[in-house]
Amino acid sequence: MSALHRITFGGYQGPASVHTRGAEAFAAALSRLTDGRAEVVLRPNITTEGRKAADLLDMVEQGEIDGCYFSSSYMAGRVASLALFDMPFAAPERETLFAKLDGALGDQIAEDVARQTGFAVLGFWDNGLRHVSGPRALNGPGDCAGLSLRTLASEDHQRAFRALGFDPRVIDVKDLATAVEAGEVDAQENPLTNIYNFGLHRAQPEITLTGHLQGVAPVWFHRATVESWPEDLHRAIRAAMAEAGLAQRGFAKADDSGCTDALLADGCRLHSLSADQQAAFRDAVAAENARTRDRIDRAALDLFEQPQEITA
């Protein structure tokens, strides 16, 4: 690798974010692995540039920037296998899920994405275990009735949340904190790291630890650009992304603990669910999860559901 290569990588969160730190880890790893002959130019938070967070996907697919991280849910309408992560109360444990994504399941999804879109997926980041903040503890589906809920732009999510009694509303991340503070929604669902770092807990201090979805953020790249890279650059970028992915997942896991402590220190009340309460939520969304499941290819479902051995 002789020439200097610049890779532009975008995000939508601030410096404390596990994703921003993951992007920084990618930049550092690529510089080290190429002896400085390749560098990552970070645009860590495009919302400060006046863009919507969701613009990132178009920016990458159209080649305006080279890569970004973003929730799989926003692409599940185009790539059905991504809906595996959009069935509430049905996700495997975090370690099991990411072990699958580092193996055949991840390969299958990457192939599906490449075949159906202008993206190449080079990794899978941890988008957090999602919980619900709102005006009260949610001990069962009956407590959700009539509450407006900010959620992601996923029809699968919205169907499931309607089954619980919520009125789901899509709000871009750029506008989320303002909407919550202004009382435009009664509740919202996010990982603890986002609830704390976006300051959502100040308006909604009652947090029910539903753990209803384990979020996945694929690392999306402009496929034509990836295909144009020389082989040595391609190898270096994949190695740097693998290193950054492990670091990012570590940040996400650590933030669950750290943000729990920080939220409690700020006076929030965190409500755990019993096994019976979890089962009631699971039963309430079962029919909608079955609809989601019906549109996913059998091969991807089998890889998602087969037992997975976890290695240290």
mmCIF file of C-alpha atoms in Angstrom, residues 96-215:
data_model
loop_
_atom_site.group_PDB
_atom_site.id
_atom_site.type_symbol
_atom_site.label_atom_id
_atom_site.label_comp_id
_atom_site.label_asym_id
_atom_site.label_seq_id
_atom_site.Cartn_x
_atom_site.Cartn_y
_atom_site.Cartn_z
ATOM 1 C CA THR A 96 -24.816 -15.740 21.946
ATOM 2 C CA LEU A 97 -26.165 -13.279 19.396
ATOM 3 C CA PHE A 98 -22.812 -11.710 18.605
ATOM 4 C CA ALA A 99 -21.102 -15.085 18.413
ATOM 5 C CA LYS A 100 -23.646 -15.954 15.717
ATOM 6 C CA LEU A 101 -23.055 -12.661 13.928
ATOM 7 C CA ASP A 102 -19.315 -13.329 13.891
ATOM 8 C CA GLY A 103 -20.031 -16.623 12.114
ATOM 9 C CA ALA A 104 -22.382 -18.034 9.511
ATOM 10 C CA LEU A 105 -25.355 -15.835 10.434
ATOM 11 C CA GLY A 106 -23.332 -12.675 9.896
ATOM 12 C CA ASP A 107 -22.047 -14.014 6.580
ATOM 13 C CA GLN A 108 -25.612 -14.774 5.457
ATOM 14 C CA ILE A 109 -26.855 -11.300 6.370
ATOM 15 C CA ALA A 110 -23.884 -9.628 4.654
ATOM 16 C CA GLU A 111 -24.646 -11.618 1.492
ATOM 17 C CA ASP A 112 -28.319 -10.613 1.652
ATOM 18 C CA VAL A 113 -27.402 -6.941 2.080
ATOM 19 C CA ALA A 114 -24.922 -6.991 -0.816
ATOM 20 C CA ARG A 115 -27.437 -8.691 -3.102
ATOM 21 C CA GLN A 116 -30.359 -6.386 -2.303
ATOM 22 C CA THR A 117 -28.787 -2.962 -1.652
ATOM 23 C CA GLY A 118 -25.839 -0.728 -2.464
ATOM 24 C CA PHE A 119 -24.198 -1.501 0.884
ATOM 25 C CA ALA A 120 -21.461 -3.809 2.082
ATOM 26 C CA VAL A 121 -21.617 -4.832 5.752
ATOM 27 C CA LEU A 122 -18.160 -5.036 7.350
ATOM 28 C CA GLY A 123 -19.149 -5.674 10.962
ATOM 29 C CA PHE A 124 -21.887 -5.815 13.560
ATOM 30 C CA TRP A 125 -21.821 -3.472 16.547
ATOM 31 C CA ASP A 126 -23.785 -3.668 19.784
ATOM 32 C CA ASN A 127 -26.684 -1.219 19.660
ATOM 33 C CA GLY A 128 -27.687 -1.946 23.232
ATOM 34 C CA LEU A 129 -30.295 -3.828 25.216
ATOM 35 C CA ARG A 130 -33.429 -1.703 24.990
ATOM 36 C CA HIS A 131 -35.649 -0.676 27.903
ATOM 37 C CA VAL A 132 -38.617 1.693 28.317
ATOM 38 C CA SER A 133 -38.665 5.006 30.166
ATOM 39 C CA GLY A 134 -41.942 6.742 30.869
ATOM 40 C CA PRO A 135 -44.368 8.117 33.428
ATOM 41 C CA ARG A 136 -44.673 4.941 35.496
ATOM 42 C CA ALA A 137 -43.408 1.414 35.938
ATOM 43 C CA LEU A 138 -44.685 -0.998 33.298
ATOM 44 C CA ASN A 139 -45.449 -4.238 35.099
ATOM 45 C CA GLY A 140 -47.494 -5.715 32.274
ATOM 46 C CA PRO A 141 -49.084 -4.886 28.920
ATOM 47 C CA GLY A 142 -51.997 -3.214 30.676
ATOM 48 C CA ASP A 143 -49.668 -0.478 31.925
ATOM 49 C CA CYS A 144 -48.749 0.396 28.317
ATOM 50 C CA ALA A 145 -52.307 1.140 27.221
ATOM 51 C CA GLY A 146 -52.692 4.565 25.655
ATOM 52 C CA LEU A 147 -49.078 5.686 26.113
ATOM 53 C CA SER A 148 -47.439 7.354 23.122
ATOM 54 C CA LEU A 149 -44.031 5.753 22.601
ATOM 55 C CA ARG A 150 -41.114 7.014 20.545
ATOM 56 C CA THR A 151 -39.679 4.129 18.605
ATOM 57 C CA LEU A 152 -37.494 3.392 15.603
ATOM 58 C CA ALA A 153 -38.640 3.594 11.985
ATOM 59 C CA SER A 154 -39.505 -0.100 11.834
ATOM 60 C CA GLU A 155 -42.941 -1.401 10.918
ATOM 61 C CA ASP A 156 -42.141 -4.625 12.794
ATOM 62 C CA HIS A 157 -41.443 -2.652 15.980
ATOM 63 C CA GLN A 158 -44.559 -0.556 15.566
ATOM 64 C CA ARG A 159 -46.846 -3.565 15.117
ATOM 65 C CA ALA A 160 -45.419 -5.204 18.227
ATOM 66 C CA PHE A 161 -45.714 -2.070 20.339
ATOM 67 C CA ARG A 162 -49.306 -1.550 19.218
ATOM 68 C CA ALA A 163 -50.021 -5.094 20.390
ATOM 69 C CA LEU A 164 -48.802 -4.022 23.837
ATOM 70 C CA GLY A 165 -51.189 -1.052 23.819
ATOM 71 C CA PHE A 166 -48.708 1.697 22.940
ATOM 72 C CA ASP A 167 -49.243 4.414 20.340
ATOM 73 C CA PRO A 168 -45.840 4.228 18.566
ATOM 74 C CA ARG A 169 -44.364 7.344 16.965
ATOM 75 C CA VAL A 170 -41.198 7.665 14.898
ATOM 76 C CA ILE A 171 -38.878 10.522 15.904
ATOM 77 C CA ASP A 172 -35.351 10.942 14.538
ATOM 78 C CA VAL A 173 -32.526 10.786 17.064
ATOM 79 C CA LYS A 174 -31.717 14.421 16.248
ATOM 80 C CA ASP A 175 -35.086 15.489 17.690
ATOM 81 C CA LEU A 176 -35.501 12.853 20.396
ATOM 82 C CA ALA A 177 -34.236 14.719 23.466
ATOM 83 C CA THR A 178 -36.287 17.813 22.614
ATOM 84 C CA ALA A 179 -39.422 15.734 22.039
ATOM 85 C CA VAL A 180 -39.057 13.902 25.354
ATOM 86 C CA GLU A 181 -38.338 17.099 27.285
ATOM 87 C CA ALA A 182 -41.360 18.819 25.708
ATOM 88 C CA GLY A 183 -43.642 15.907 26.566
ATOM 89 C CA GLU A 184 -44.436 15.137 22.932
ATOM 90 C CA VAL A 185 -44.330 11.429 23.831
ATOM 91 C CA ASP A 186 -45.238 9.719 27.087
ATOM 92 C CA ALA A 187 -42.510 7.097 26.832
ATOM 93 C CA GLN A 188 -39.547 6.021 24.738
ATOM 94 C CA GLU A 189 -37.377 2.912 24.408
ATOM 95 C CA ASN A 190 -33.586 2.881 24.265
ATOM 96 C CA PRO A 191 -30.521 1.305 25.847
ATOM 97 C CA LEU A 192 -29.502 2.732 29.212
ATOM 98 C CA THR A 193 -26.459 4.390 27.631
ATOM 99 C CA ASN A 194 -28.719 6.481 25.380
ATOM 100 C CA ILE A 195 -31.269 7.181 28.102
ATOM 101 C CA TYR A 196 -28.469 8.628 30.213
ATOM 102 C CA ASN A 197 -26.230 10.283 27.615
ATOM 103 C CA PHE A 198 -29.141 11.933 25.771
ATOM 104 C CA GLY A 199 -30.520 13.164 29.113
ATOM 105 C CA LEU A 200 -33.877 11.451 28.549
ATOM 106 C CA HIS A 201 -34.062 10.360 32.186
ATOM 107 C CA ARG A 202 -34.479 13.922 33.383
ATOM 108 C CA ALA A 203 -38.008 14.053 31.939
ATOM 109 C CA GLN A 204 -38.743 10.325 32.246
ATOM 110 C CA PRO A 205 -37.109 8.985 35.434
ATOM 111 C CA GLU A 206 -39.213 5.800 35.646
ATOM 112 C CA ILE A 207 -37.328 3.128 33.683
ATOM 113 C CA THR A 208 -38.667 -0.401 33.250
ATOM 114 C CA LEU A 209 -35.909 -2.897 32.476
ATOM 115 C CA THR A 210 -37.840 -4.737 29.799
ATOM 116 C CA GLY A 211 -34.766 -5.802 27.805
ATOM 117 C CA HIS A 212 -37.218 -6.286 24.962
ATOM 118 C CA LEU A 213 -34.735 -5.991 22.099
ATOM 119 C CA GLN A 214 -30.992 -6.508 21.745
ATOM 120 C CA GLY A 215 -30.067 -3.893 19.194
#
